[in-house]
Tab-separated table of C-alpha atoms in Angstrom:
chain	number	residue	atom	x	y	z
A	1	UNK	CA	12.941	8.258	15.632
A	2	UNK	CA	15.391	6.764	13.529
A	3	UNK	CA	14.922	6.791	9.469
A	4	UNK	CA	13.639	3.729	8.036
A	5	UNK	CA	14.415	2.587	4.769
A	6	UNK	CA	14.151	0.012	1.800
A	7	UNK	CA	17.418	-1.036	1.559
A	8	UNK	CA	16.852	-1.803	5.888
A	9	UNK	CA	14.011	-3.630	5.142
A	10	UNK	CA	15.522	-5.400	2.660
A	11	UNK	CA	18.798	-6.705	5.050
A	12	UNK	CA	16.043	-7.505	7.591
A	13	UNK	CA	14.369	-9.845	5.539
A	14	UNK	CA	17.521	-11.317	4.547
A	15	UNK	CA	18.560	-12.054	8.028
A	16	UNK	CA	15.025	-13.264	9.039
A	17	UNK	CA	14.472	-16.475	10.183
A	18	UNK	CA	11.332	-18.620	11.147
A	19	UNK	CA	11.389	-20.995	14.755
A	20	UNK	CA	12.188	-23.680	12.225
A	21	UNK	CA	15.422	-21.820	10.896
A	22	UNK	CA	14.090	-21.282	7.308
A	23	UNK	CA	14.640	-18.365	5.364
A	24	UNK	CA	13.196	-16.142	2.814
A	25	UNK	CA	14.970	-16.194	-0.607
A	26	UNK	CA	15.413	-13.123	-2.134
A	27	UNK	CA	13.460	-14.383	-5.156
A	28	UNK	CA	10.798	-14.304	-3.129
A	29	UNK	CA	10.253	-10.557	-2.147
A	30	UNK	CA	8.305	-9.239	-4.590
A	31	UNK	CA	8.617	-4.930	-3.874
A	32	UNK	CA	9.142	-3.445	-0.695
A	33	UNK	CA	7.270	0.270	0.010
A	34	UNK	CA	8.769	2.606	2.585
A	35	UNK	CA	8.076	6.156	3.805
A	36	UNK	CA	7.766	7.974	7.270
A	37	UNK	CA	7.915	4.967	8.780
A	38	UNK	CA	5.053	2.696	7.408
A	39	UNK	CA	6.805	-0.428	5.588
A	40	UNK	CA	4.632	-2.697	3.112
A	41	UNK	CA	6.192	-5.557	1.809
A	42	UNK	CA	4.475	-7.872	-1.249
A	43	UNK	CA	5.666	-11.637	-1.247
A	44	UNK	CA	5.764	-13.993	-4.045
A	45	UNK	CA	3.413	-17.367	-2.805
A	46	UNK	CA	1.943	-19.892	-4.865
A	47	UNK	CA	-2.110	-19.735	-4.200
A	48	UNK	CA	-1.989	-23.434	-2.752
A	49	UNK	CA	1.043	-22.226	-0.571
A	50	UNK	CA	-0.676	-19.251	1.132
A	51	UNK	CA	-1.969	-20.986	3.697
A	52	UNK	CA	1.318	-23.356	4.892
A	53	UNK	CA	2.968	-19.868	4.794
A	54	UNK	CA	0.518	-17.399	7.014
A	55	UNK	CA	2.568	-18.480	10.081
A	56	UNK	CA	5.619	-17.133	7.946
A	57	UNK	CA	3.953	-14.071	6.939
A	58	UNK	CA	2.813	-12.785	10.669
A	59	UNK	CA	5.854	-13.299	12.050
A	60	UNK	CA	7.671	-11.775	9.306
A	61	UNK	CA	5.406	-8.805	9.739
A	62	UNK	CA	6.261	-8.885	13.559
A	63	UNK	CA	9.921	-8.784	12.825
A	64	UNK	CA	9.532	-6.086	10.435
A	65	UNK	CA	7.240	-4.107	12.943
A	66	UNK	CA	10.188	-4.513	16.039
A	67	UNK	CA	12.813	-2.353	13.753
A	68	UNK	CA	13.607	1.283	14.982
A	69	UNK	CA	11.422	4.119	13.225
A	70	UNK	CA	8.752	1.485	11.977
A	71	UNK	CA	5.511	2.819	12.925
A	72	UNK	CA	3.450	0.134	10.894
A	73	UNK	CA	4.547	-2.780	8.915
A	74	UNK	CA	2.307	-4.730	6.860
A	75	UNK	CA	3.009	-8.130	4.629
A	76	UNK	CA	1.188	-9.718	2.225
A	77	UNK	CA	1.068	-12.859	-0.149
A	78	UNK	CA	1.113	-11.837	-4.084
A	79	UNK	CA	0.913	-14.473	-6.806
A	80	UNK	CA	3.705	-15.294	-8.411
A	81	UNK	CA	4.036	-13.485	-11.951
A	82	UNK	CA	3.162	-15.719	-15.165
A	83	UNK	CA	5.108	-15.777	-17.919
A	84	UNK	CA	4.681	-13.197	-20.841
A	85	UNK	CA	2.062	-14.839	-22.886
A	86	UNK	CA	3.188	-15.282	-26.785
A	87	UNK	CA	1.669	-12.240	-29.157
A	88	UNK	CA	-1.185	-14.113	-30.324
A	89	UNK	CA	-2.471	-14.527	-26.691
A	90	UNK	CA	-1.722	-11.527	-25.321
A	91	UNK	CA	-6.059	-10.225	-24.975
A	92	UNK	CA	-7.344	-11.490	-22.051
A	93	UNK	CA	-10.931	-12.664	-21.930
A	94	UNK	CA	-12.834	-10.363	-19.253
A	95	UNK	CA	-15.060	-11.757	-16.858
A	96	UNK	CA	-12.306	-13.685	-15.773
A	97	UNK	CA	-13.059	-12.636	-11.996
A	98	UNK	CA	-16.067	-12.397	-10.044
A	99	UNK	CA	-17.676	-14.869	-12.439
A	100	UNK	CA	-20.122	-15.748	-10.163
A	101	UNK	CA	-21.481	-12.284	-10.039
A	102	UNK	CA	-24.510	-11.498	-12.275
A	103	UNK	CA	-23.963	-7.592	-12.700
A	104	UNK	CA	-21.025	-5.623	-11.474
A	105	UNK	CA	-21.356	-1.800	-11.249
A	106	UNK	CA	-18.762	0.263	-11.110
A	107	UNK	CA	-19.271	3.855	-9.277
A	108	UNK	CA	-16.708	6.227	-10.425
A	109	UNK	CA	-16.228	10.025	-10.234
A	110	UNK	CA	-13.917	12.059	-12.045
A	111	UNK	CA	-12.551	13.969	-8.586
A	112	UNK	CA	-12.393	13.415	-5.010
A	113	UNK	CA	-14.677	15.100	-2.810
A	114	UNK	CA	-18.267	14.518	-4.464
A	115	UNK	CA	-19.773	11.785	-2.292
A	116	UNK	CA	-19.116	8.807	-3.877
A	117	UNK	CA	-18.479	6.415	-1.855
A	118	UNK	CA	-21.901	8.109	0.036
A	119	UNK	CA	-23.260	7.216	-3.307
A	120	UNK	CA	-22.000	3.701	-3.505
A	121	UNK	CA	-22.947	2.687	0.099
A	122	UNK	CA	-26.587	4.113	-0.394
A	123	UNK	CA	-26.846	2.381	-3.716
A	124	UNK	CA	-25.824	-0.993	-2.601
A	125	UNK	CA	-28.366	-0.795	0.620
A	126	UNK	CA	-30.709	0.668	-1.665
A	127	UNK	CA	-30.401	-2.771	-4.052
A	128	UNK	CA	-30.390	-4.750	-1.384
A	129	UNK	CA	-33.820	-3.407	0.369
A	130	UNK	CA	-35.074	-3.907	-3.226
A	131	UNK	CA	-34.929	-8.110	-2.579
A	132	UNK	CA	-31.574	-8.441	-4.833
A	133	UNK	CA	-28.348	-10.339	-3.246
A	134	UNK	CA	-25.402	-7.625	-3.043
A	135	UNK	CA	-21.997	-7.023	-2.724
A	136	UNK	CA	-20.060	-4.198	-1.888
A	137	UNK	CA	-16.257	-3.725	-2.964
A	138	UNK	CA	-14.009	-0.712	-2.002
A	139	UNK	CA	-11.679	-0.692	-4.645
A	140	UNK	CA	-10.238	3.147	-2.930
A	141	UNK	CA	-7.590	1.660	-1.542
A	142	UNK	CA	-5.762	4.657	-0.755
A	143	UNK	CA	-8.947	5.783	0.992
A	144	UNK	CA	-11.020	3.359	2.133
A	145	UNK	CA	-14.040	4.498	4.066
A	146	UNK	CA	-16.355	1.209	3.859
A	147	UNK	CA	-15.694	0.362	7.107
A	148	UNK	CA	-16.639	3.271	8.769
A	149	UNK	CA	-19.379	3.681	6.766
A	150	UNK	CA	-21.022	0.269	6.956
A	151	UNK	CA	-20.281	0.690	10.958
A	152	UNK	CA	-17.927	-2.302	10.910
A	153	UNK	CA	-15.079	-3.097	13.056
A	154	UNK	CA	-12.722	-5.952	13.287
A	155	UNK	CA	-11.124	-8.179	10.836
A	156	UNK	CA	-12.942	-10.663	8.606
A	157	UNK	CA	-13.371	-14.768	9.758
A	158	UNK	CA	-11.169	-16.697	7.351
A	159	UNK	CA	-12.653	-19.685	5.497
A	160	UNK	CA	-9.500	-22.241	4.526
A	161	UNK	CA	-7.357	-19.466	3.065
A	162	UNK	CA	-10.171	-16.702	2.040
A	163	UNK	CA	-11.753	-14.208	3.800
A	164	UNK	CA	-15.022	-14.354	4.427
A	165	UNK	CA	-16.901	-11.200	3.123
A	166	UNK	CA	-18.385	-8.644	6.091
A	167	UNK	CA	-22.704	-8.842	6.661
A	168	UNK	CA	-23.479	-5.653	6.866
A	169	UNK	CA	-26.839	-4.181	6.304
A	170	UNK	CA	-28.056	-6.973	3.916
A	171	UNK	CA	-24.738	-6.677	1.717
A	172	UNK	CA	-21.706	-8.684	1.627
A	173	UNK	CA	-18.536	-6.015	1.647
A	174	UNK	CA	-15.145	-6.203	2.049
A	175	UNK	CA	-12.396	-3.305	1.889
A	176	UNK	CA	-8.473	-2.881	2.577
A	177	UNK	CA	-9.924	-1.406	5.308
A	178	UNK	CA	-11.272	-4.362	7.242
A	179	UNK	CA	-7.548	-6.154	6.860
A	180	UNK	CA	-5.169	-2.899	7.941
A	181	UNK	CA	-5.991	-0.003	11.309
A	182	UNK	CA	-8.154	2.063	10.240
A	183	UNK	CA	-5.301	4.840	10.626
A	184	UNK	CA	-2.644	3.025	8.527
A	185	UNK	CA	-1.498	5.288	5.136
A	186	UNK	CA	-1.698	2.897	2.128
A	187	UNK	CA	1.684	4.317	0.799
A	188	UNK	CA	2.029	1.830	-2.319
A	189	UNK	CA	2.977	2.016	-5.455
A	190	UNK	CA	0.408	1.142	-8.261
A	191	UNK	CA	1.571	-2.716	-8.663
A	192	UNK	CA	0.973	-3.303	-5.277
A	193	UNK	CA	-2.399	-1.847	-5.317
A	194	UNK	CA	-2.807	-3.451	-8.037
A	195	UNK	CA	-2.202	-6.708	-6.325
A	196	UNK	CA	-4.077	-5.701	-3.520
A	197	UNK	CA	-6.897	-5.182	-5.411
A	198	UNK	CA	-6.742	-8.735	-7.010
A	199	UNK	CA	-6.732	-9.872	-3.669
A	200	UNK	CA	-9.994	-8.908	-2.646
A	201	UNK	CA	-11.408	-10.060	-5.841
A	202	UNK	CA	-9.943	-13.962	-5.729
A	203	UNK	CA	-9.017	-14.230	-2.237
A	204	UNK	CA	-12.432	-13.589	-0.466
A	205	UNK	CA	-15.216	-16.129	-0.578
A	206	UNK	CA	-17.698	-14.234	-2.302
A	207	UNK	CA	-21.219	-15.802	-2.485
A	208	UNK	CA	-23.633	-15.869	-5.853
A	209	UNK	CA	-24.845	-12.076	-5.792
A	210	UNK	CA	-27.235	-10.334	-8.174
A	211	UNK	CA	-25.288	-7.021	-7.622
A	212	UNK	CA	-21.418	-6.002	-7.250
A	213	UNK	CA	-21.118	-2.475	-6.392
A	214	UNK	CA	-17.651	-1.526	-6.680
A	215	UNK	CA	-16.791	1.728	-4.964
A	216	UNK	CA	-13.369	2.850	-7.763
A	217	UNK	CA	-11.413	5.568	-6.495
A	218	UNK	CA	-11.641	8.882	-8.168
A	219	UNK	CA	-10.163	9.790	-11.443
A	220	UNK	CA	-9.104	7.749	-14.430
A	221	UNK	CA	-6.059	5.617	-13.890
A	222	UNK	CA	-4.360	2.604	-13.434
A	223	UNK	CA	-7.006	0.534	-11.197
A	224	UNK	CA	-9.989	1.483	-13.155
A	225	UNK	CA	-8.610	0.558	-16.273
A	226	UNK	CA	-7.429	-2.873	-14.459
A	227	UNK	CA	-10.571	-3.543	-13.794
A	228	UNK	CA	-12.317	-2.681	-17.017
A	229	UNK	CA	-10.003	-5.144	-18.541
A	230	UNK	CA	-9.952	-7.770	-15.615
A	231	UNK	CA	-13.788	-8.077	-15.090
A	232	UNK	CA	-17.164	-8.413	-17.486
A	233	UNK	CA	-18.573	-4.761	-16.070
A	234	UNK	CA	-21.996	-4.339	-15.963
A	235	UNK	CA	-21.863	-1.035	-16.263
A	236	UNK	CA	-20.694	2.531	-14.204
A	237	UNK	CA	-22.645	4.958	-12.839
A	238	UNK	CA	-20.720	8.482	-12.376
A	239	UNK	CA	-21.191	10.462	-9.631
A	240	UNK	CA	-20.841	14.503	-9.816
A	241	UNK	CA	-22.488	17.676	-8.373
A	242	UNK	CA	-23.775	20.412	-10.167
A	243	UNK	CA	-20.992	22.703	-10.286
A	244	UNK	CA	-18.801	22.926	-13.481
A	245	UNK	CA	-15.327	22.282	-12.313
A	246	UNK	CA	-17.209	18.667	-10.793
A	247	UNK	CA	-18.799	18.057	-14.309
A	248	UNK	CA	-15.371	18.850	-16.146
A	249	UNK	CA	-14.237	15.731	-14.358
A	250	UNK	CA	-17.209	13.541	-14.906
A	251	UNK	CA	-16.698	14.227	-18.561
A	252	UNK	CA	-13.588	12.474	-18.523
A	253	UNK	CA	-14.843	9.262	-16.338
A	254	UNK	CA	-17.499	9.115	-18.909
A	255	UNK	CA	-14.906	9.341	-21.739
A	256	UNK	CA	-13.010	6.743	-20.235
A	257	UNK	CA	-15.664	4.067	-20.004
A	258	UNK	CA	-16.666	4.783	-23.319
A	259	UNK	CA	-13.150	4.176	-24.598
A	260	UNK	CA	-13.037	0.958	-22.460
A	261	UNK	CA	-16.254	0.094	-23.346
A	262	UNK	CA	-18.205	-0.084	-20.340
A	263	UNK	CA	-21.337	0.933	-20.534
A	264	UNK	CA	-22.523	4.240	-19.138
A	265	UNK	CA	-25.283	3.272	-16.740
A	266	UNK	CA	-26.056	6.962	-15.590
A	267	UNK	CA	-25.200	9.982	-13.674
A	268	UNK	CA	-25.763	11.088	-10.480
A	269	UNK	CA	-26.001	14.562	-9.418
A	270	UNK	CA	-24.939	13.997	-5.534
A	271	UNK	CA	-25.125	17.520	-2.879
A	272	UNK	CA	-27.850	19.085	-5.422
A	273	UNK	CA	-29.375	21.508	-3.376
A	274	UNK	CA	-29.972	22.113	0.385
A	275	UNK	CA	-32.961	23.230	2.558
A	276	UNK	CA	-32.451	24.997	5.233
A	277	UNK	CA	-33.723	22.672	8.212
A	278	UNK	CA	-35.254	25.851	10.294
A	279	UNK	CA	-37.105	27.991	7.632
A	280	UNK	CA	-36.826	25.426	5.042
A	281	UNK	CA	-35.553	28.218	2.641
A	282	UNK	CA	-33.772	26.308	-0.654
A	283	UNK	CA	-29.719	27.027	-1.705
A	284	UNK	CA	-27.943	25.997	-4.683
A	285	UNK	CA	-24.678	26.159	-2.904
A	286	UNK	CA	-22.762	24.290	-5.533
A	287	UNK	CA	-25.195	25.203	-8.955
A	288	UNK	CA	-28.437	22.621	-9.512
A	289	UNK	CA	-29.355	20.637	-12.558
A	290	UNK	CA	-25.999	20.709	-14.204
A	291	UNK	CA	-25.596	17.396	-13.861
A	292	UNK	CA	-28.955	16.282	-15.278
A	293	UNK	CA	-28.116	19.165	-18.347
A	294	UNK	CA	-24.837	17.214	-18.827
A	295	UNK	CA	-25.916	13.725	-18.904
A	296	UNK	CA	-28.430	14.998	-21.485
A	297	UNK	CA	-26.482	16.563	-23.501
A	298	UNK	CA	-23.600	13.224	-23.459
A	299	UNK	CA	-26.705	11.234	-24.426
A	300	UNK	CA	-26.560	9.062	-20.885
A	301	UNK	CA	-28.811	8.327	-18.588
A	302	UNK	CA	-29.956	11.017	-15.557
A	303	UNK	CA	-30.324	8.241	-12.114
A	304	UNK	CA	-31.441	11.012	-9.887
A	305	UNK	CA	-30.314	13.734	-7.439
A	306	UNK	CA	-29.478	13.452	-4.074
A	307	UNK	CA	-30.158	16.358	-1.898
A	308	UNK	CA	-27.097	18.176	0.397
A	309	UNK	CA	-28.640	16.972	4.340
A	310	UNK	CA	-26.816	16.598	7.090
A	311	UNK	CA	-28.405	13.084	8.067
A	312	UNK	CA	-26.344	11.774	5.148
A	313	UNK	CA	-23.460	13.058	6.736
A	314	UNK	CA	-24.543	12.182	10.121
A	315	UNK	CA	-25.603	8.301	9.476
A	316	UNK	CA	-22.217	7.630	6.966
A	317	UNK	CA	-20.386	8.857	10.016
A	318	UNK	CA	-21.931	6.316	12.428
A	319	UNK	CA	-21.882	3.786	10.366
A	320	UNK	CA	-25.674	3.788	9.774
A	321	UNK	CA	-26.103	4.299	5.954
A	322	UNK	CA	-29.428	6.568	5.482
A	323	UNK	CA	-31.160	4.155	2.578
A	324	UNK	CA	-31.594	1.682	5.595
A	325	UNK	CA	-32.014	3.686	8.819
A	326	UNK	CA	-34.221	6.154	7.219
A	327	UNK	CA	-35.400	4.470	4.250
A	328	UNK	CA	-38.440	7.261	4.095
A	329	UNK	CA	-36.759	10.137	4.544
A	330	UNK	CA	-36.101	12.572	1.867
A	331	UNK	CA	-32.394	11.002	1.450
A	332	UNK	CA	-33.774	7.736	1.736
A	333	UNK	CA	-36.339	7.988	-1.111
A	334	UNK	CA	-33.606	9.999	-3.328
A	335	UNK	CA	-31.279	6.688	-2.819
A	336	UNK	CA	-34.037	4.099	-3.737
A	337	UNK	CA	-35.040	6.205	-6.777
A	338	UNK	CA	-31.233	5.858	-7.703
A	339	UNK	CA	-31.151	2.544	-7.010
A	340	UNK	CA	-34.444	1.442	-9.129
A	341	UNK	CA	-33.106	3.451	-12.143
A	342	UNK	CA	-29.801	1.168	-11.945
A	343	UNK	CA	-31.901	-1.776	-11.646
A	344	UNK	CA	-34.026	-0.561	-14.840
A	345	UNK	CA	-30.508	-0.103	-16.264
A	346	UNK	CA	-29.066	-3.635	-15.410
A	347	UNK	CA	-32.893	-5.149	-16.843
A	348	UNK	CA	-32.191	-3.337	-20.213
A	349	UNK	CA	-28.694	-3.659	-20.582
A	350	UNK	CA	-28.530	-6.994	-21.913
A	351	UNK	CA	-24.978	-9.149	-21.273
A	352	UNK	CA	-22.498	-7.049	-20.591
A	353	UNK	CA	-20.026	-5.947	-23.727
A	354	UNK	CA	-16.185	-7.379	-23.353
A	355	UNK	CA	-13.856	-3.980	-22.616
A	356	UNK	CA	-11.420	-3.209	-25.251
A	357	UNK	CA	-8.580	-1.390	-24.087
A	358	UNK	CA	-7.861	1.568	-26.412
A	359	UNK	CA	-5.130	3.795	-25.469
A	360	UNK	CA	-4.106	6.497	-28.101
């Protein structure tokens, strides 16, 4: 297979042409991402010019997806960039986006691997079993799982030129991964996920919900400081399990928010322990109770543990989160207890505290 590469893409676009003969000035291409043959290209549209241009875009994208050595090619509209605001304007008002959202909670971890996006499913079901209108966002978008896990397939109805969130399981969701094949590497740079992100936030009709869980990836960079900036959060809730190289990390999500101002909603202590399904016999495989020891000792809240089953594992895998096939199982009741203590949180919280961005 022949090498693909920018400066390719780049001539291609330049020689592209629509049925109508147009063009598409170089002014116009905003970045262009290539690497083992996966090509993502970010174009510069006005917001009332999106729609005119989607015939544009797709066969742009077909073009692009014809060259030798492209295995996937994927375009998309970006807004063009404003012009840099004068010193004494520079702070940006949160709560610009998602305004009509009452609380949005952001579920973070300090490392991969922990369950939260387990966590962040099960929460939002929880919520919505509770009687309280939900959304779910997956801001991963180098690993979004929503789809799979909400048992979802196909790409979302468009309403003029938004996308119409996904009804899943009482919530309204919507992830990268309901717009791309599920197989497709997100191999971006951080302004385009950045965009990306933005995206999902302004260009999908999202209803008046009581709830926005957002689903952040792990760690503590670029889009979770975006969107501590960007929106009014409600507050995060961190997910961890017991053992200490997990709570090492959580430490530094909780930092984070703190120096962001976010408020710390609580922690979760997700894989706690595990019974043995046969002879019900009880292992710490990865520690117990550090989590609750830590969130103590940080002066947060403790939301609950969740137990290490395999009918977690089993229902996120076929698309059947556990808090609504098997609300009464052990899992079940460990995600509504979670979810209530969130709730309590969001009743006590007050309005949300604007994020100032501190960076030392």
């Amino acid at each position: 297979m022949a090498a693909i590469d920018e400066t390719a893409v780049r001539a291609r676009i330049g020689a592209f042409r629509t049925a109508e003969g147009a063009g598409i000035p170089a002014g116009m291409v905003d970045s262009v991402a290539t690497r083992e043959g996966l090509v993502q290209v970010a174009l510069m549209v006005a917001k009332a010019d999106a729609a005119r241009q989607e015939p544009m875009r797709r066969a742009l994208e077909a073009d692009l997806a014809a060259m030798p050595g492209v295995r996937n090619a994927t375009v998309m509209f970006t807004a063009p960039r404003a012009a840099a605001p004068q010193p004494q304007a520079q702070a940006q008002e949160p709560g610009t986006l998602l305004g009509q959202v009452g609380s949005i909670v952001a579920v973070a971890s300090g490392k991969g691997g922990v369950g939260k996006s387990t966590v962040a499913v099960n929460l939002a079901v929880a919520l919505a079993r509770q009687g309280k209108r939900v959304g779910l966002l997956d801001a991963d978008i180098y690993g979004p799982s929503l789809p799979r896990m909400l048992g979802t397939k196909g790409k979302p109805e468009m309403a003029g030129n938004k996308l119409v969130p996904i009804e899943a399981w009482g919530l309204k969701a919507i992830s990268i991964g309901h717009v791309v094949e599920e197989e497709t590497a997100m191999v971006w740079r951080g302004p385009m996920v950045l965009n990306a992100l933005t995206q999902l936030m302004t260009q999908v009709a999202w209803p008046e919900l009581d709830v926005m869980v957002l689903d952040l990836p792990p760690g503590t960079g670029d889009v979770q400081l975006t969107l501590a900036q960007r929106l009014k959060l409600a507050g995060a809730v961190i997910v961890s399990t017991p053992q200490d190289i997990s709570l090492l990390d959580a430490r530094r999500g909780i930092s984070m928010f703190r120096q962001v101002r976010v408020p710390i909603l609580g922690v979760v202590e997700n894989m706690s322990f595990f019974c043995c399904p046969n002879c019900g016999t009880r292992t710490d495989i990865f520690g117990h109770g550090g989590a609750e020891a830590e969130a103590g000792r940080l002066g947060v809240p403790f939301l609950g543990a969740v137990p290490l089953l395999a009918p977690i594992r089993e229902t996120s895998d076929a698309g059947t989160p556990i808090a609504a096939s098997a609300p009464e199982s052990e899992a079940g009741r460990a995600f509504a207890a979670v979810a209530t203590a969130v709730a309590a949180g969001l009743d006590g919280a007050g309005p949300a505290r604007g994020p100032r961005i501190v960076i030392e």
